[in-house]
Amino acid sequence: MGKVSAIIYIAVALLILFLISHSPKKHPNHSRHRRLKLRSSFSFSNPTHHEPVAFDPIVADLERRREDRQWEKQYLEHTHPELVNDRAPGHESQPEWEDFMNAEDYLNDEDKFNVTNRLVMLFPKIDADPADGFVTENELTEWHLQQAAKEVLHRSMREMEVHDKNHDGFVSFAEYQPPSWVKNDNNSFGYDMGWWKEEHFNASDANSDGLLNITEFNDFLHPSDSKSPKLLRWLCKEEVRERDTDRDGKVNFDEFFHGLFDLVRNYDEEDHNSSHPSHDSLESPARHLFSQLDKDGDRLLSEEELLPIIGKIHPSERYYAKQQADYIISQVLTTPKN
């Protein structure tokens, strides 16, 4: 009976968190009605532009199609504005709205998308290691990570089609065009950090052939998810470049404490509580971590010495997948049991 209850409560929690959204409070007459939405109401606690990944692959596919249409529209407006300007007013927006509504209608048609059946089907796919009738935090994390990897690769493939000018399946640095915000503002964060410079490109080029295949291009766009030692070292180098205010080529304690340590501390605090420790109370643990990283004892951190914490400075998809998993588990534990 315990296993059955666990399955039921997890299924209910997943249903509530990832598929159902209450009607807006400003419409009290509709407060008893729920409608399935493409987007979840979950948001990450760590300040970020990162968006949660759809739990159900079918919902993820609907989202990707809608996002592809929006992306194609923006790309057309940027590359061929004359075609967009020739259209009648409102011509381009109506199909998108209809597509969005059709997708939601699909989700709310029980004959086409039965929520209970979907959860029953997905549960054994998530309950994989081990398949014991329980879904653990690790299994939920792995599931979200798989969905996120598909999403990231899809976007990278879409970007690669744009930049692969000669359609040979590779992107050269000459073919790659940095984002417009980089070209328009040389003082921007991305420009200063070198995110779109040749050094970044070369660090992503694992086999050093001067071209990026889809795996290397995916790493180029998402360096925090890469396992490439060369790219991770580049991330460390960029952190030193940004934090090194006295331009000595390394990070001293003050440069580490005012910036990097906060990122590491936020990563380590899984509960992300709202408390704000004082400056003095944080200095001691910061000095302890600094001394652990300072392997040569010169009271400075080099690029190599930042490697152990670069994954906390630039969290990967696994970090966000775990946040979503933690949130689900916390909701399951607080769900009233009848």
Short mmCIF file of C-alpha atoms in Angstrom, two decimals:
data_model
loop_
_atom_site.label_atom_id
_atom_site.label_comp_id
_atom_site.label_asym_id
_atom_site.label_seq_id
_atom_site.Cartn_x
_atom_site.Cartn_y
_atom_site.Cartn_z
CA MET A 1 0.00 0.00 0.00
CA GLY A 2 2.93 2.36 0.74
CA LYS A 3 4.31 2.06 -2.80
CA VAL A 4 0.87 2.68 -4.32
CA SER A 5 0.45 5.80 -2.19
CA ALA A 6 3.88 7.06 -3.21
CA ILE A 7 3.02 6.64 -6.88
CA ILE A 8 -0.33 8.37 -6.46
CA TYR A 9 1.05 11.36 -4.59
CA ILE A 10 3.98 11.82 -6.95
CA ALA A 11 1.62 11.60 -9.93
CA VAL A 12 -0.69 14.18 -8.36
CA ALA A 13 2.23 16.48 -7.63
CA LEU A 14 3.56 16.21 -11.17
CA LEU A 15 0.10 16.87 -12.53
CA ILE A 16 -0.36 19.99 -10.43
CA LEU A 17 3.13 21.40 -10.89
CA PHE A 18 3.80 20.79 -14.54
CA LEU A 19 0.52 20.47 -16.38
CA ILE A 20 -2.18 22.46 -14.61
CA SER A 21 -2.51 26.15 -13.98
CA HIS A 22 -5.30 27.90 -12.07
CA SER A 23 -7.34 30.54 -13.81
CA PRO A 24 -6.23 34.09 -12.93
CA LYS A 25 -7.49 35.38 -9.59
CA LYS A 26 -9.07 38.37 -11.27
CA HIS A 27 -11.71 36.00 -12.64
CA PRO A 28 -13.24 34.51 -9.47
CA ASN A 29 -16.13 32.95 -11.38
CA HIS A 30 -13.67 30.61 -13.06
CA SER A 31 -11.66 29.75 -9.96
CA ARG A 32 -12.93 26.16 -9.90
CA HIS A 33 -11.83 25.45 -13.45
CA ARG A 34 -8.36 24.37 -14.44
CA ARG A 35 -6.88 24.26 -17.89
CA LEU A 36 -3.70 22.55 -19.03
CA LYS A 37 -1.00 25.00 -20.06
CA LEU A 38 2.08 24.68 -22.20
CA ARG A 39 4.12 26.52 -19.58
CA SER A 40 4.68 25.54 -15.97
CA SER A 41 4.35 28.06 -13.14
CA PHE A 42 7.59 26.77 -11.57
CA SER A 43 10.50 29.21 -11.48
CA PHE A 44 14.07 28.72 -10.34
CA SER A 45 14.99 30.19 -7.00
CA ASN A 46 18.46 31.22 -8.17
CA PRO A 47 18.33 34.56 -10.07
CA THR A 48 18.67 33.50 -13.70
CA HIS A 49 17.09 33.70 -17.11
CA HIS A 50 16.95 29.91 -17.14
CA GLU A 51 13.51 28.49 -17.83
CA PRO A 52 12.19 25.16 -16.52
CA VAL A 53 12.01 22.29 -18.99
CA ALA A 54 8.68 20.71 -19.87
CA PHE A 55 8.16 17.49 -17.93
CA ASP A 56 6.24 15.59 -20.60
CA PRO A 57 8.01 15.02 -23.97
CA ILE A 58 4.74 15.67 -25.81
CA VAL A 59 4.38 19.06 -24.14
CA ALA A 60 8.07 19.74 -24.85
CA ASP A 61 7.50 18.99 -28.54
CA LEU A 62 4.53 21.37 -28.68
CA GLU A 63 6.63 24.06 -27.01
CA ARG A 64 9.50 23.50 -29.45
CA ARG A 65 7.20 23.85 -32.45
CA ARG A 66 5.75 27.06 -31.10
CA GLU A 67 9.21 28.40 -30.25
CA ASP A 68 10.49 27.45 -33.72
CA ARG A 69 7.72 29.46 -35.35
CA GLN A 70 8.47 32.47 -33.18
CA TRP A 71 12.19 32.10 -33.88
CA GLU A 72 11.59 31.84 -37.65
CA LYS A 73 9.49 34.99 -37.52
CA GLN A 74 12.21 36.92 -35.65
CA TYR A 75 14.88 35.59 -38.00
CA LEU A 76 12.84 36.67 -41.02
CA GLU A 77 12.29 40.13 -39.53
CA HIS A 78 16.03 40.47 -38.94
CA THR A 79 17.33 39.11 -42.24
CA HIS A 80 14.53 40.10 -44.63
CA PRO A 81 12.62 43.04 -43.13
CA GLU A 82 11.33 43.99 -46.57
CA LEU A 83 9.28 40.78 -46.72
CA VAL A 84 7.77 41.44 -43.31
CA ASN A 85 6.98 45.07 -44.12
CA ASP A 86 5.09 44.01 -47.23
CA ARG A 87 2.61 41.99 -45.22
CA ALA A 88 -0.76 43.30 -44.19
CA PRO A 89 -0.99 44.61 -40.58
CA GLY A 90 -1.50 41.78 -38.12
CA HIS A 91 -0.96 39.12 -40.76
CA GLU A 92 1.99 37.49 -39.04
CA SER A 93 0.62 37.44 -35.49
CA GLN A 94 -2.72 35.71 -36.02
CA PRO A 95 -1.36 32.29 -37.07
CA GLU A 96 0.92 32.18 -34.02
CA TRP A 97 -1.99 32.82 -31.67
CA GLU A 98 -4.07 30.17 -33.44
CA ASP A 99 -1.22 27.68 -33.21
CA PHE A 100 -0.85 28.39 -29.50
CA MET A 101 -4.56 27.89 -28.87
CA ASN A 102 -4.63 24.71 -30.94
CA ALA A 103 -1.79 23.30 -28.86
CA GLU A 104 -3.64 24.04 -25.63
CA ASP A 105 -6.86 22.63 -27.08
CA TYR A 106 -4.94 19.46 -27.84
CA LEU A 107 -3.71 19.20 -24.26
CA ASN A 108 -7.24 19.66 -22.98
CA ASP A 109 -8.81 17.07 -25.27
CA GLU A 110 -8.96 13.92 -23.12
CA ASP A 111 -9.29 11.71 -26.19
CA LYS A 112 -6.03 13.05 -27.58
CA PHE A 113 -4.10 13.81 -24.39
CA ASN A 114 -5.23 11.90 -21.32
CA VAL A 115 -3.25 13.19 -18.34
CA THR A 116 -3.73 10.07 -16.24
CA ASN A 117 -2.61 7.79 -19.06
CA ARG A 118 0.42 10.00 -19.72
CA LEU A 119 1.52 9.84 -16.09
CA VAL A 120 1.02 6.08 -15.96
CA MET A 121 3.12 5.74 -19.12
CA LEU A 122 5.88 8.12 -18.01
CA PHE A 123 6.27 6.80 -14.47
CA PRO A 124 8.18 3.61 -15.40
CA LYS A 125 10.41 5.63 -17.73
CA ILE A 126 11.41 7.83 -14.79
CA ASP A 127 11.54 5.00 -12.25
CA ALA A 128 14.55 3.43 -13.96
CA ASP A 129 17.43 3.19 -11.48
CA PRO A 130 16.29 1.02 -9.83
CA ALA A 131 12.81 0.16 -11.13
CA ASP A 132 11.31 -0.35 -7.69
CA GLY A 133 7.96 1.47 -7.83
CA PHE A 134 9.41 4.64 -6.30
CA VAL A 135 10.65 7.80 -7.98
CA THR A 136 13.70 9.24 -6.24
CA GLU A 137 15.23 12.68 -6.42
CA ASN A 138 18.08 11.31 -8.53
CA GLU A 139 15.68 9.67 -11.00
CA LEU A 140 13.70 12.90 -11.36
CA THR A 141 16.92 14.83 -11.83
CA GLU A 142 18.08 12.46 -14.57
CA TRP A 143 14.70 12.70 -16.29
CA HIS A 144 14.75 16.49 -16.32
CA LEU A 145 18.36 16.42 -17.47
CA GLN A 146 17.45 14.21 -20.43
CA GLN A 147 14.62 16.54 -21.43
CA ALA A 148 16.89 19.59 -21.05
CA ALA A 149 19.63 18.00 -23.18
CA LYS A 150 17.13 17.41 -25.99
CA GLU A 151 15.92 21.00 -25.74
CA VAL A 152 19.43 22.46 -25.77
CA LEU A 153 20.55 20.32 -28.71
CA HIS A 154 17.44 21.24 -30.69
CA ARG A 155 18.18 24.95 -30.27
CA SER A 156 21.83 24.43 -31.16
CA MET A 157 20.91 22.57 -34.34
CA ARG A 158 18.56 25.38 -35.26
CA GLU A 159 21.30 27.97 -34.72
CA MET A 160 23.79 25.88 -36.66
CA GLU A 161 21.54 25.88 -39.73
CA VAL A 162 21.74 29.67 -39.74
CA HIS A 163 25.51 29.96 -39.33
CA ASP A 164 26.54 27.04 -41.55
CA LYS A 165 26.61 29.23 -44.65
CA ASN A 166 28.07 26.61 -47.02
CA HIS A 167 25.90 23.79 -45.63
CA ASP A 168 28.80 21.41 -45.04
CA GLY A 169 27.66 20.41 -41.55
CA PHE A 170 30.32 22.53 -39.84
CA VAL A 171 30.66 26.14 -38.67
CA SER A 172 33.87 28.07 -39.16
CA PHE A 173 34.70 31.22 -37.23
CA ALA A 174 34.31 33.23 -40.45
CA GLU A 175 30.77 31.87 -40.83
CA TYR A 176 29.78 32.67 -37.28
CA GLN A 177 28.22 36.06 -36.67
CA PRO A 178 28.05 37.29 -33.07
CA PRO A 179 24.68 38.41 -31.69
CA SER A 180 23.62 41.95 -32.55
CA TRP A 181 23.91 43.09 -28.92
CA VAL A 182 27.62 42.25 -29.01
CA LYS A 183 28.22 44.15 -32.25
CA ASN A 184 26.22 47.15 -31.07
CA ASP A 185 27.80 47.44 -27.63
CA ASN A 186 31.50 46.77 -27.20
CA ASN A 187 31.18 47.52 -23.48
CA SER A 188 28.64 44.76 -22.86
CA PHE A 189 29.28 41.89 -20.46
CA GLY A 190 29.48 39.32 -23.25
CA TYR A 191 31.95 41.36 -25.25
CA ASP A 192 34.27 41.98 -22.31
CA MET A 193 34.17 38.33 -21.32
CA GLY A 194 35.01 37.23 -24.86
CA TRP A 195 32.00 34.97 -25.19
CA TRP A 196 31.82 35.55 -28.92
CA LYS A 197 35.49 36.04 -29.74
CA GLU A 198 37.82 33.70 -31.63
CA GLU A 199 39.41 32.51 -28.40
CA HIS A 200 36.05 31.13 -27.30
CA PHE A 201 35.57 29.51 -30.70
CA ASN A 202 38.99 27.84 -30.57
CA ALA A 203 38.38 26.57 -27.04
CA SER A 204 35.19 24.89 -28.30
CA ASP A 205 37.06 23.31 -31.23
CA ALA A 206 37.98 20.04 -29.47
CA ASN A 207 39.93 18.53 -32.37
CA SER A 208 41.50 21.87 -33.41
CA ASP A 209 40.51 21.52 -37.07
CA GLY A 210 39.19 25.09 -37.31
CA LEU A 211 35.57 23.91 -37.63
CA LEU A 212 32.83 23.16 -35.15
CA ASN A 213 30.66 20.09 -35.61
CA ILE A 214 27.26 19.97 -33.90
CA THR A 215 28.72 18.66 -30.61
CA GLU A 216 31.41 21.35 -30.55
CA PHE A 217 28.93 24.04 -31.63
CA ASN A 218 26.59 22.94 -28.85
CA ASP A 219 29.47 23.32 -26.40
CA PHE A 220 30.27 26.71 -27.90
CA LEU A 221 26.75 27.95 -27.22
CA HIS A 222 26.49 26.24 -23.81
CA PRO A 223 30.00 26.07 -22.32
CA SER A 224 28.75 25.43 -18.78
CA ASP A 225 27.39 22.05 -19.91
CA SER A 226 30.57 21.00 -21.68
CA LYS A 227 32.91 18.32 -20.37
CA SER A 228 35.73 19.52 -22.63
CA PRO A 229 38.82 20.32 -20.51
CA LYS A 230 39.88 22.95 -23.03
CA LEU A 231 36.57 24.78 -22.83
CA LEU A 232 36.43 24.56 -19.03
CA ARG A 233 39.91 26.08 -18.84
CA TRP A 234 38.72 28.86 -21.12
CA LEU A 235 35.84 29.54 -18.72
CA CYS A 236 38.35 29.81 -15.88
CA LYS A 237 40.50 32.17 -17.93
CA GLU A 238 37.49 34.38 -18.63
CA GLU A 239 36.62 34.50 -14.94
CA VAL A 240 40.16 35.64 -14.11
CA ARG A 241 39.96 38.22 -16.87
CA GLU A 242 36.71 39.62 -15.51
CA ARG A 243 37.57 39.54 -11.80
CA ASP A 244 41.22 40.63 -12.04
CA THR A 245 40.76 44.31 -11.24
CA ASP A 246 44.45 44.97 -10.53
CA ARG A 247 45.47 43.25 -13.81
CA ASP A 248 48.12 40.97 -12.31
CA GLY A 249 46.78 37.91 -14.14
CA LYS A 250 45.36 36.21 -11.05
CA VAL A 251 42.53 36.60 -8.53
CA ASN A 252 43.41 37.84 -5.05
CA PHE A 253 41.20 37.32 -2.01
CA ASP A 254 39.30 40.61 -2.32
CA GLU A 255 38.55 39.90 -5.98
CA PHE A 256 37.43 36.40 -5.01
CA PHE A 257 35.33 37.50 -2.05
CA HIS A 258 33.47 40.25 -3.90
CA GLY A 259 31.82 38.17 -6.59
CA LEU A 260 33.01 34.61 -7.00
CA PHE A 261 32.41 33.48 -3.44
CA ASP A 262 28.77 34.57 -3.56
CA LEU A 263 28.22 32.42 -6.66
CA VAL A 264 29.78 29.39 -4.98
CA ARG A 265 27.82 29.96 -1.76
CA ASN A 266 24.51 30.30 -3.62
CA TYR A 267 25.21 27.06 -5.47
CA ASP A 268 26.02 25.18 -2.26
CA GLU A 269 22.95 26.42 -0.41
CA GLU A 270 20.42 24.04 -1.91
CA ASP A 271 17.55 25.42 0.12
CA HIS A 272 18.32 28.94 -1.18
CA ASN A 273 17.05 30.55 1.99
CA SER A 274 16.35 34.25 2.09
CA SER A 275 18.73 35.05 4.94
CA HIS A 276 21.47 37.56 4.31
CA PRO A 277 24.58 36.80 6.39
CA SER A 278 26.75 39.71 7.36
CA HIS A 279 30.00 40.55 5.60
CA ASP A 280 32.04 39.49 8.62
CA SER A 281 30.32 36.11 9.00
CA LEU A 282 31.04 35.27 5.35
CA GLU A 283 34.69 36.26 5.34
CA SER A 284 35.88 33.29 7.39
CA PRO A 285 34.38 30.56 5.13
CA ALA A 286 35.53 32.55 2.11
CA ARG A 287 39.12 32.56 3.36
CA HIS A 288 38.91 28.85 4.10
CA LEU A 289 37.75 28.05 0.57
CA PHE A 290 40.32 30.43 -0.91
CA SER A 291 43.12 28.67 0.95
CA GLN A 292 41.88 25.28 -0.24
CA LEU A 293 41.95 26.44 -3.86
CA ASP A 294 45.33 28.20 -3.52
CA LYS A 295 47.43 25.08 -4.11
CA ASP A 296 50.76 26.87 -4.56
CA GLY A 297 50.23 29.10 -1.52
CA ASP A 298 50.96 32.38 -3.32
CA ARG A 299 47.73 33.95 -1.98
CA LEU A 300 46.44 34.27 -5.53
CA LEU A 301 44.18 32.05 -7.62
CA SER A 302 45.28 31.13 -11.13
CA GLU A 303 43.09 29.85 -13.96
CA GLU A 304 43.95 26.24 -13.07
CA GLU A 305 43.13 26.82 -9.40
CA LEU A 306 39.60 27.95 -10.31
CA LEU A 307 38.83 24.65 -12.05
CA PRO A 308 37.39 22.92 -8.93
CA ILE A 309 34.66 25.57 -8.59
CA ILE A 310 34.02 26.56 -12.22
CA GLY A 311 30.94 24.30 -12.27
CA LYS A 312 29.49 26.30 -9.37
CA ILE A 313 30.30 29.64 -10.97
CA HIS A 314 28.65 28.50 -14.21
CA PRO A 315 25.96 25.97 -13.22
CA SER A 316 25.14 23.27 -15.75
CA GLU A 317 21.74 21.89 -16.73
CA ARG A 318 22.13 19.26 -14.00
CA TYR A 319 21.99 22.00 -11.37
CA TYR A 320 18.65 23.26 -12.72
CA ALA A 321 17.32 19.73 -13.22
CA LYS A 322 18.03 19.01 -9.55
CA GLN A 323 16.18 22.18 -8.53
CA GLN A 324 13.10 21.00 -10.38
CA ALA A 325 13.40 17.52 -8.85
CA ASP A 326 13.82 18.97 -5.34
CA TYR A 327 10.73 21.11 -5.84
CA ILE A 328 8.62 18.12 -6.90
CA ILE A 329 9.77 16.05 -3.93
CA SER A 330 9.07 18.92 -1.53
CA GLN A 331 5.54 19.28 -2.91
CA VAL A 332 4.93 15.54 -2.63
CA LEU A 333 5.97 15.60 1.03
CA THR A 334 3.60 18.48 1.79
CA THR A 335 0.63 17.12 -0.18
CA PRO A 336 -2.25 16.30 2.21
CA LYS A 337 -2.74 12.53 2.39
CA ASN A 338 -6.31 11.29 2.65
#
